[in-house]
CSV table of C-alpha atoms in Angstrom, one decimal:
chain,number,residue,atom,x,y,z
A,142,UNK,CA,0.0,0.0,0.0
A,143,UNK,CA,2.8,2.5,1.1
A,144,UNK,CA,4.8,1.4,-2.0
A,145,UNK,CA,1.9,2.1,-4.5
A,146,UNK,CA,1.4,5.6,-2.7
A,147,UNK,CA,5.3,6.2,-3.3
A,148,UNK,CA,5.0,5.0,-6.9
A,149,UNK,CA,2.2,7.4,-7.5
A,150,UNK,CA,4.0,10.4,-6.0
A,151,UNK,CA,7.1,9.5,-8.2
A,152,UNK,CA,4.9,9.3,-11.3
A,153,UNK,CA,3.4,12.6,-10.5
A,154,UNK,CA,6.9,14.2,-9.9
A,155,UNK,CA,8.2,12.7,-13.1
A,156,UNK,CA,5.1,13.9,-15.1
A,157,UNK,CA,5.5,17.5,-13.7
A,158,UNK,CA,9.1,17.6,-14.8
A,159,UNK,CA,8.1,16.3,-18.2
A,160,UNK,CA,5.4,18.9,-18.6
A,161,UNK,CA,7.2,21.9,-17.2
A,162,UNK,CA,10.7,21.3,-18.3
A,163,UNK,CA,10.7,18.8,-21.2
A,164,UNK,CA,7.7,19.5,-23.2
A,165,UNK,CA,8.5,23.3,-23.8
A,166,UNK,CA,11.6,22.2,-25.9
A,167,UNK,CA,9.5,20.3,-28.4
A,168,UNK,CA,9.7,23.0,-31.1
A,169,UNK,CA,13.4,23.3,-30.9
A,170,UNK,CA,13.8,19.6,-30.8
A,171,UNK,CA,11.6,19.1,-34.0
A,172,UNK,CA,13.5,21.8,-35.9
A,173,UNK,CA,16.8,20.1,-35.1
A,174,UNK,CA,15.3,16.7,-36.1
A,175,UNK,CA,14.0,17.9,-39.2
A,176,UNK,CA,17.1,19.7,-40.3
A,177,UNK,CA,19.0,16.4,-39.5
A,178,UNK,CA,16.7,14.1,-41.5
A,179,UNK,CA,14.8,16.4,-43.9
A,180,UNK,CA,12.0,14.0,-43.6
A,181,UNK,CA,8.9,14.6,-41.5
A,182,UNK,CA,8.2,11.0,-40.7
A,183,UNK,CA,11.7,10.5,-39.7
A,184,UNK,CA,11.8,13.7,-37.6
A,185,UNK,CA,8.6,12.6,-35.7
A,186,UNK,CA,10.2,9.4,-34.8
A,187,UNK,CA,13.2,10.9,-33.6
A,188,UNK,CA,11.4,13.5,-31.5
A,189,UNK,CA,9.1,10.8,-30.1
A,190,UNK,CA,12.0,8.4,-29.4
A,191,UNK,CA,13.8,11.3,-27.7
A,192,UNK,CA,10.9,12.0,-25.3
A,193,UNK,CA,10.2,8.2,-24.4
A,194,UNK,CA,14.0,7.9,-23.8
A,195,UNK,CA,14.1,11.1,-21.6
A,196,UNK,CA,11.2,9.8,-19.6
A,197,UNK,CA,12.7,6.4,-19.2
A,198,UNK,CA,15.9,7.9,-17.9
A,199,UNK,CA,14.2,10.9,-16.0
A,200,UNK,CA,16.0,9.8,-12.8
A,201,UNK,CA,19.4,10.8,-14.2
A,202,UNK,CA,18.2,14.2,-15.0
A,203,UNK,CA,18.6,16.9,-12.3
A,204,UNK,CA,15.6,19.0,-12.2
A,205,UNK,CA,16.2,22.7,-12.8
A,206,UNK,CA,19.4,22.0,-14.9
A,207,UNK,CA,19.8,22.5,-18.6
A,208,UNK,CA,16.8,20.4,-19.9
A,209,UNK,CA,17.2,21.6,-23.5
A,210,UNK,CA,20.9,20.5,-23.7
A,211,UNK,CA,20.1,17.1,-22.2
A,212,UNK,CA,17.2,16.5,-24.7
A,213,UNK,CA,19.3,17.7,-27.5
A,214,UNK,CA,22.0,15.1,-26.5
A,215,UNK,CA,19.6,12.3,-26.4
A,216,UNK,CA,18.2,13.3,-29.9
A,217,UNK,CA,21.6,13.4,-31.3
A,218,UNK,CA,22.6,10.1,-30.0
A,219,UNK,CA,19.2,8.5,-31.3
A,220,UNK,CA,19.9,10.2,-34.8
A,221,UNK,CA,23.3,8.8,-35.0
A,222,UNK,CA,22.0,5.3,-34.1
A,223,UNK,CA,19.2,5.6,-36.7
A,224,UNK,CA,21.7,7.1,-39.2
A,225,UNK,CA,24.2,4.2,-38.8
A,226,UNK,CA,21.3,1.7,-39.3
A,227,UNK,CA,20.2,3.2,-42.4
A,228,UNK,CA,23.5,4.1,-44.0
A,229,UNK,CA,25.2,1.0,-42.8
A,230,UNK,CA,28.5,3.2,-42.8
A,231,UNK,CA,30.3,4.6,-40.0
A,232,UNK,CA,29.2,8.2,-39.3
A,233,UNK,CA,32.7,9.3,-38.3
A,234,UNK,CA,34.3,11.4,-41.0
A,235,UNK,CA,38.1,12.0,-41.5
A,236,UNK,CA,37.8,15.9,-41.6
A,237,UNK,CA,41.5,16.5,-42.6
A,238,UNK,CA,40.9,14.1,-45.6
A,239,UNK,CA,37.7,16.1,-46.5
A,240,UNK,CA,39.6,19.5,-46.5
A,241,UNK,CA,42.8,18.2,-48.1
A,242,UNK,CA,40.9,16.3,-50.7
A,243,UNK,CA,38.7,19.2,-51.4
A,244,UNK,CA,41.8,21.5,-52.0
A,245,UNK,CA,43.2,19.1,-54.3
A,246,UNK,CA,40.3,18.0,-56.5
A,247,UNK,CA,37.2,20.2,-56.4
A,248,UNK,CA,35.2,18.2,-58.7
A,249,UNK,CA,35.4,15.0,-56.8
A,250,UNK,CA,34.7,16.7,-53.4
A,251,UNK,CA,31.0,15.7,-53.7
A,252,UNK,CA,31.8,12.0,-53.3
A,253,UNK,CA,32.5,12.8,-49.5
A,254,UNK,CA,29.2,14.6,-49.0
A,255,UNK,CA,26.2,13.2,-47.4
A,256,UNK,CA,24.5,10.7,-49.7
A,257,UNK,CA,21.2,12.4,-49.2
A,258,UNK,CA,22.5,15.4,-51.4
A,259,UNK,CA,21.3,13.8,-54.5
A,260,UNK,CA,17.7,13.8,-53.3
A,261,UNK,CA,17.6,17.7,-53.0
A,262,UNK,CA,19.2,18.5,-56.2
A,263,UNK,CA,16.4,19.7,-58.5
A,264,UNK,CA,14.0,19.5,-55.6
A,265,UNK,CA,14.8,22.6,-53.9
A,266,UNK,CA,15.6,25.7,-55.9
A,267,UNK,CA,17.2,27.5,-53.1
A,268,UNK,CA,20.9,27.2,-53.3
A,269,UNK,CA,21.4,28.2,-49.8
A,270,UNK,CA,19.0,25.5,-48.5
A,271,UNK,CA,20.7,23.1,-50.6
A,272,UNK,CA,24.1,24.0,-49.5
A,273,UNK,CA,23.2,23.6,-45.8
A,274,UNK,CA,21.5,20.4,-46.6
A,275,UNK,CA,24.7,19.0,-48.3
A,276,UNK,CA,27.0,19.7,-45.4
A,277,UNK,CA,28.3,16.6,-44.0
A,278,UNK,CA,26.1,15.8,-40.9
A,279,UNK,CA,28.7,16.5,-38.2
A,280,UNK,CA,29.3,20.0,-39.7
A,281,UNK,CA,25.5,20.6,-40.1
A,282,UNK,CA,24.9,19.7,-36.5
A,283,UNK,CA,27.4,22.4,-35.1
A,284,UNK,CA,25.8,25.1,-37.3
A,285,UNK,CA,22.4,24.1,-36.2
A,286,UNK,CA,23.3,23.9,-32.5
A,287,UNK,CA,25.3,27.3,-32.6
A,288,UNK,CA,23.5,29.4,-35.1
A,289,UNK,CA,19.9,28.2,-34.8
A,290,UNK,CA,19.6,27.2,-31.2
A,291,UNK,CA,22.2,29.6,-29.7
A,292,UNK,CA,23.9,26.8,-27.5
A,293,UNK,CA,27.4,28.1,-26.3
A,294,UNK,CA,30.5,26.2,-27.4
A,295,UNK,CA,30.7,24.5,-24.1
A,296,UNK,CA,27.0,23.2,-24.3
A,297,UNK,CA,27.7,22.0,-27.8
A,298,UNK,CA,30.7,20.1,-26.7
A,299,UNK,CA,28.6,18.4,-24.0
A,300,UNK,CA,25.8,17.5,-26.5
A,301,UNK,CA,27.9,16.1,-29.1
A,302,UNK,CA,30.5,14.8,-26.9
A,303,UNK,CA,33.6,16.3,-28.4
A,304,UNK,CA,36.3,18.7,-26.9
A,305,UNK,CA,35.5,22.4,-27.0
A,306,UNK,CA,38.5,23.0,-29.3
A,307,UNK,CA,36.9,20.6,-32.0
A,308,UNK,CA,33.5,22.5,-31.7
A,309,UNK,CA,35.4,25.8,-32.5
A,310,UNK,CA,37.4,24.2,-35.4
A,311,UNK,CA,34.4,22.3,-36.8
A,312,UNK,CA,32.2,25.5,-36.7
A,313,UNK,CA,35.0,27.3,-38.6
A,314,UNK,CA,35.2,24.7,-41.3
A,315,UNK,CA,31.5,24.4,-41.5
A,316,UNK,CA,31.1,28.0,-42.2
A,317,UNK,CA,34.0,27.9,-44.7
A,318,UNK,CA,32.4,25.0,-46.5
A,319,UNK,CA,29.2,26.9,-46.7
A,320,UNK,CA,31.0,29.9,-48.2
A,321,UNK,CA,32.8,27.6,-50.6
A,322,UNK,CA,29.5,26.3,-51.8
A,323,UNK,CA,27.9,29.9,-51.9
A,324,UNK,CA,30.7,31.5,-53.8
A,325,UNK,CA,28.3,33.5,-56.0
A,326,UNK,CA,26.5,35.0,-53.1
A,327,UNK,CA,29.7,35.3,-50.9
A,328,UNK,CA,31.3,37.3,-53.8
A,329,UNK,CA,28.3,39.6,-54.0
A,330,UNK,CA,28.9,40.5,-50.2
A,331,UNK,CA,32.5,41.2,-51.3
A,332,UNK,CA,34.3,38.0,-50.1
A,333,UNK,CA,37.5,37.1,-51.9
A,334,UNK,CA,38.2,33.4,-52.6
A,335,UNK,CA,41.2,32.8,-50.5
A,336,UNK,CA,41.6,29.1,-51.0
A,337,UNK,CA,42.8,29.2,-54.7
B,126,UNK,CA,13.5,27.7,-40.9
B,127,UNK,CA,12.1,26.8,-37.8
B,128,UNK,CA,9.5,23.9,-37.9
B,129,UNK,CA,6.5,23.3,-35.8
B,130,UNK,CA,5.7,19.7,-34.6
B,131,UNK,CA,2.2,18.6,-35.5
B,132,UNK,CA,2.7,14.3,-32.7
B,133,UNK,CA,2.4,16.2,-29.4
B,134,UNK,CA,-0.7,14.2,-28.5
B,135,UNK,CA,0.9,11.0,-29.2
B,136,UNK,CA,4.0,11.8,-27.0
B,137,UNK,CA,1.7,12.9,-24.2
B,138,UNK,CA,2.7,7.4,-24.5
B,139,UNK,CA,4.1,9.2,-21.5
């Protein structure tokens, strides 16, 4: 009897944390999920999986701390697992190889890009959107977390589990890759191509 | 662009 009452209290407490701290993050989580998958069904699945996992492990969440960063970390891990299953390829990318290869042979650079790029060519007229979509996922993630969600470098480091220095260099490279892919726009702003 | 979830009802499984 006492145990049942205790369980009811715990359930109430968990539900309150869920309602007050987790649920308000759903718009940001959905935006992030959508820009990772570019598919509404996949984004729905990811967000749902994130919330169910968060609830299952709610005891490891410290009430009143950074719920948004905690949920984003769960979503990112769920995405990586899903992405690995789908692509049957490791998600780790050799960044040095990308940059060096790109510098050597521009036309073959696309072979290193996210395989889903093909899907967008011809589907979206907006070259900027296409360029963002075509960023390798690890680079797209830091752009989304920093520029769209406003996380600090330290928070991003915790969410994607990499050193803060790597966050800094990944952001720098991600933005350079975007500029590279948006030369026409960049040149209209007065940028000079410094890489040739 | 920011996107809005439709899904909320289904999650509220919790």
